[in-house]
GROMACS .gro file of C-alpha atoms in nm:
model
  185
    1MET     CA    1   7.570   4.025  -3.667
    2ARG     CA    2   7.242   4.150  -3.751
    3ALA     CA    3   7.128   4.452  -3.883
    4GLU     CA    4   6.989   4.553  -3.558
    5ASP     CA    5   7.313   4.536  -3.395
    6VAL     CA    6   7.517   4.695  -3.645
    7ALA     CA    7   7.217   5.016  -3.598
    8ALA     CA    8   7.302   5.000  -3.238
    9VAL     CA    9   7.695   5.008  -3.263
   10VAL     CA   10   7.642   5.292  -3.504
   11VAL     CA   11   7.410   5.481  -3.278
   12ALA     CA   12   7.648   5.428  -2.983
   13VAL     CA   13   7.939   5.579  -3.184
   14VAL     CA   14   7.765   5.864  -3.349
   15VAL     CA   15   7.604   5.983  -3.006
   16PRO     CA   16   7.951   6.110  -2.901
   17VAL     CA   17   8.052   6.242  -3.207
   18LEU     CA   18   7.766   6.436  -3.304
   19THR     CA   19   7.780   6.576  -2.950
   20ALA     CA   20   8.151   6.677  -3.036
   21THR     CA   21   8.077   6.823  -3.371
   22VAL     CA   22   7.772   7.035  -3.224
   23ALA     CA   23   8.017   7.174  -2.962
   24VAL     CA   24   8.255   7.254  -3.199
   25PHE     CA   25   8.031   7.460  -3.419
   26ALA     CA   26   7.868   7.625  -3.099
   27VAL     CA   27   8.210   7.747  -2.990
   28ALA     CA   28   8.295   7.871  -3.352
   29TRP     CA   29   7.948   8.025  -3.366
   30GLN     CA   30   8.008   8.235  -3.007
   31ASP     CA   31   8.344   8.358  -3.117
   32ARG     CA   32   8.210   8.499  -3.440
   33GLN     CA   33   7.905   8.688  -3.244
   34ALA     CA   34   8.136   8.797  -2.990
   35SER     CA   35   8.375   8.939  -3.281
   36ARG     CA   36   8.065   9.082  -3.440
   37SER     CA   37   7.920   9.259  -3.138
   38GLN     CA   38   8.253   9.433  -3.044
   39THR     CA   39   8.299   9.558  -3.390
   40GLY     CA   40   7.937   9.662  -3.409
   41ARG     CA   41   7.948   9.862  -3.100
   42ARG     CA   42   8.236  10.030  -3.222
   43GLN     CA   43   8.106  10.105  -3.520
   44ARG     CA   44   7.794  10.266  -3.380
   45ALA     CA   45   8.005  10.476  -3.153
   46PHE     CA   46   8.176  10.642  -3.443
   47GLU     CA   47   7.871  10.697  -3.612
   48ASP     CA   48   7.711  10.872  -3.338
   49ALA     CA   49   8.019  11.057  -3.323
   50THR     CA   50   8.032  11.147  -3.666
   51ARG     CA   51   7.658  11.266  -3.640
   52GLN     CA   52   7.722  11.480  -3.345
   53VAL     CA   53   8.067  11.647  -3.488
   54ASP     CA   54   7.828  11.726  -3.853
   55PHE     CA   55   7.557  11.887  -3.625
   56ALA     CA   56   7.836  12.116  -3.428
   57VAL     CA   57   7.991  12.219  -3.727
   58LEU     CA   58   7.632  12.313  -3.886
   59TRP     CA   59   7.495  12.473  -3.599
   60TRP     CA   60   7.819  12.660  -3.515
   61ASP     CA   61   7.814  12.782  -3.902
   62ALA     CA   62   7.447  12.890  -3.851
   63ARG     CA   63   7.508  13.040  -3.509
   64GLN     CA   64   7.784  13.272  -3.667
   65ARG     CA   65   7.570  13.401  -3.947
   66LEU     CA   66   7.298  13.523  -3.691
   67PRO     CA   67   7.326  13.891  -3.577
   68GLY     CA   68   7.447  13.890  -3.198
   69ASN     CA   69   7.708  14.035  -2.966
   70GLN     CA   70   8.047  13.868  -2.870
   71GLU     CA   71   7.912  13.710  -2.540
   72GLU     CA   72   7.659  13.518  -2.730
   73LEU     CA   73   7.913  13.404  -2.980
   74ALA     CA   74   8.134  13.286  -2.676
   75ASN     CA   75   7.838  13.102  -2.510
   76ALA     CA   76   7.783  12.935  -2.856
   77SER     CA   77   8.126  12.841  -2.900
   78ARG     CA   78   8.131  12.668  -2.566
   79VAL     CA   79   7.809  12.450  -2.629
   80ALA     CA   80   7.981  12.376  -2.984
   81GLN     CA   81   8.319  12.260  -2.765
   82ARG     CA   82   8.110  12.060  -2.522
   83TRP     CA   83   7.940  11.890  -2.808
   84LEU     CA   84   8.269  11.796  -2.976
   85ASP     CA   85   8.422  11.680  -2.647
   86GLN     CA   86   8.098  11.434  -2.574
   87ALA     CA   87   8.172  11.293  -2.962
   88GLY     CA   88   8.523  11.266  -2.859
   89ALA     CA   89   8.440  11.045  -2.557
   90LEU     CA   90   8.234  10.831  -2.728
   91VAL     CA   91   8.510  10.726  -2.959
   92VAL     CA   92   8.733  10.701  -2.649
   93ALA     CA   93   8.477  10.474  -2.470
   94ALA     CA   94   8.433  10.239  -2.771
   95GLY     CA   95   8.796  10.130  -2.684
   96PRO     CA   96   9.086  10.062  -2.937
   97GLY     CA   97   9.030   9.956  -3.317
   98THR     CA   98   9.261   9.671  -3.290
   99VAL     CA   99   9.140   9.347  -3.411
  100ASP     CA  100   9.187   9.038  -3.223
  101PRO     CA  101   9.312   8.739  -3.414
  102PRO     CA  102   9.033   8.477  -3.452
  103ARG     CA  103   9.078   8.194  -3.140
  104ARG     CA  104   9.173   7.875  -3.248
  105LEU     CA  105   8.961   7.603  -3.149
  106SER     CA  106   9.134   7.353  -2.948
  107PRO     CA  107   9.058   7.062  -2.723
  108THR     CA  108   9.177   7.259  -2.448
  109ARG     CA  109   8.873   7.521  -2.539
  110LEU     CA  110   8.629   7.239  -2.619
  111LEU     CA  111   8.709   7.040  -2.291
  112LEU     CA  112   8.733   7.377  -2.077
  113LEU     CA  113   9.099   7.287  -1.943
  114TYR     CA  114   9.180   7.643  -1.946
  115PRO     CA  115   9.187   7.839  -1.584
  116PHE     CA  116   8.860   7.955  -1.488
  117ARG     CA  117   8.803   8.286  -1.273
  118TYR     CA  118   8.481   8.202  -1.072
  119THR     CA  119   8.410   7.925  -0.814
  120ALA     CA  120   8.068   7.871  -0.982
  121ALA     CA  121   8.213   7.850  -1.300
  122LYS     CA  122   8.463   7.585  -1.211
  123PHE     CA  123   8.200   7.387  -1.010
  124ILE     CA  124   7.976   7.368  -1.359
  125ARG     CA  125   8.319   7.265  -1.550
  126ALA     CA  126   8.365   6.998  -1.314
  127SER     CA  127   7.996   6.883  -1.378
  128PHE     CA  128   8.045   6.925  -1.744
  129LEU     CA  129   8.345   6.708  -1.715
  130ALA     CA  130   8.140   6.426  -1.504
  131ALA     CA  131   7.886   6.390  -1.760
  132LEU     CA  132   8.143   6.382  -2.046
  133GLY     CA  133   8.270   6.091  -1.835
  134VAL     CA  134   7.961   5.919  -1.757
  135MET     CA  135   7.858   5.953  -2.131
  136ALA     CA  136   8.175   5.770  -2.229
  137VAL     CA  137   8.134   5.479  -1.994
  138THR     CA  138   7.767   5.452  -2.096
  139SER     CA  139   7.886   5.500  -2.475
  140VAL     CA  140   8.155   5.203  -2.391
  141GLY     CA  141   7.853   4.994  -2.224
  142VAL     CA  142   7.615   5.034  -2.509
  143LEU     CA  143   7.899   4.915  -2.769
  144SER     CA  144   7.965   4.600  -2.546
  145MET     CA  145   7.610   4.532  -2.489
  146ALA     CA  146   7.536   4.554  -2.866
  147LEU     CA  147   7.835   4.341  -2.983
  148SER     CA  148   7.804   4.066  -2.717
  149THR     CA  149   7.429   4.017  -2.633
  150GLY     CA  150   7.234   4.222  -2.920
  151THR     CA  151   6.951   4.448  -2.845
  152GLY     CA  152   6.686   4.441  -2.627
  153ALA     CA  153   6.518   4.649  -2.364
  154ASP     CA  154   6.813   4.730  -2.184
  155PHE     CA  155   6.974   4.856  -2.469
  156GLY     CA  156   6.692   5.075  -2.531
  157TRP     CA  157   6.741   5.255  -2.179
  158SER     CA  158   7.136   5.275  -2.240
  159LEU     CA  159   7.092   5.480  -2.522
  160THR     CA  160   6.828   5.695  -2.369
  161TRP     CA  161   7.064   5.759  -2.111
  162LEU     CA  162   7.354   5.813  -2.351
  163LEU     CA  163   7.126   6.085  -2.519
  164LEU     CA  164   7.028   6.236  -2.213
  165PHE     CA  165   7.397   6.280  -2.101
  166ALA     CA  166   7.508   6.412  -2.429
  167LEU     CA  167   7.244   6.691  -2.385
  168ILE     CA  168   7.332   6.747  -2.022
  169ALA     CA  169   7.710   6.759  -2.122
  170LEU     CA  170   7.654   7.024  -2.403
  171SER     CA  171   7.434   7.261  -2.160
  172LEU     CA  172   7.676   7.232  -1.885
  173ARG     CA  173   7.963   7.326  -2.120
  174PHE     CA  174   7.785   7.652  -2.245
  175TRP     CA  175   7.661   7.726  -1.893
  176ALA     CA  176   8.020   7.715  -1.754
  177VAL     CA  177   8.149   7.920  -2.028
  178SER     CA  178   7.880   8.193  -1.957
  179ALA     CA  179   7.911   8.164  -1.572
  180ASP     CA  180   8.290   8.250  -1.631
  181ALA     CA  181   8.219   8.561  -1.850
  182VAL     CA  182   7.937   8.716  -1.678
  183ARG     CA  183   8.125   8.875  -1.441
  184GLN     CA  184   8.449   8.988  -1.663
  185PRO     CA  185   8.459   9.364  -1.712
   0.00000   0.00000   0.00000
């Protein structure tokens, strides 16, 4: 076997492995970003609510020290209560403070073999699985071509198609996940 044939076999094996590795890292990154954004929204809501409560307390203390009648003080009390209620609503809207356990990276998640909610996402997932199938068949063809006849013009085109379907498969995978998640409440 010549050095060109060895290189061809290595390329034919590396492309699917590299595609799978990129998918694993991308799924892990998506999970991390989702967790960070959820935690960040909750943290910002608590910070805003704390600032509103601090302002309401300071404003109420200042209002009580000013001269005025009971009616003005009662109106100020209602305003301060409304601000405190708004701060409480911010915290409630942020949701519960439970931390979800980290999601496992499994073949089921990587290959999108879990139930989808929406038809468009299901169609994109089917296209993703078809692209994976074409990539697998092309990879086997490239390997057999490299082992039997050596490299040639057809071999270069086969590698090009393999890389193209690897990119298409990755794109369809992330499109399917985003299409299913876009409508979730």
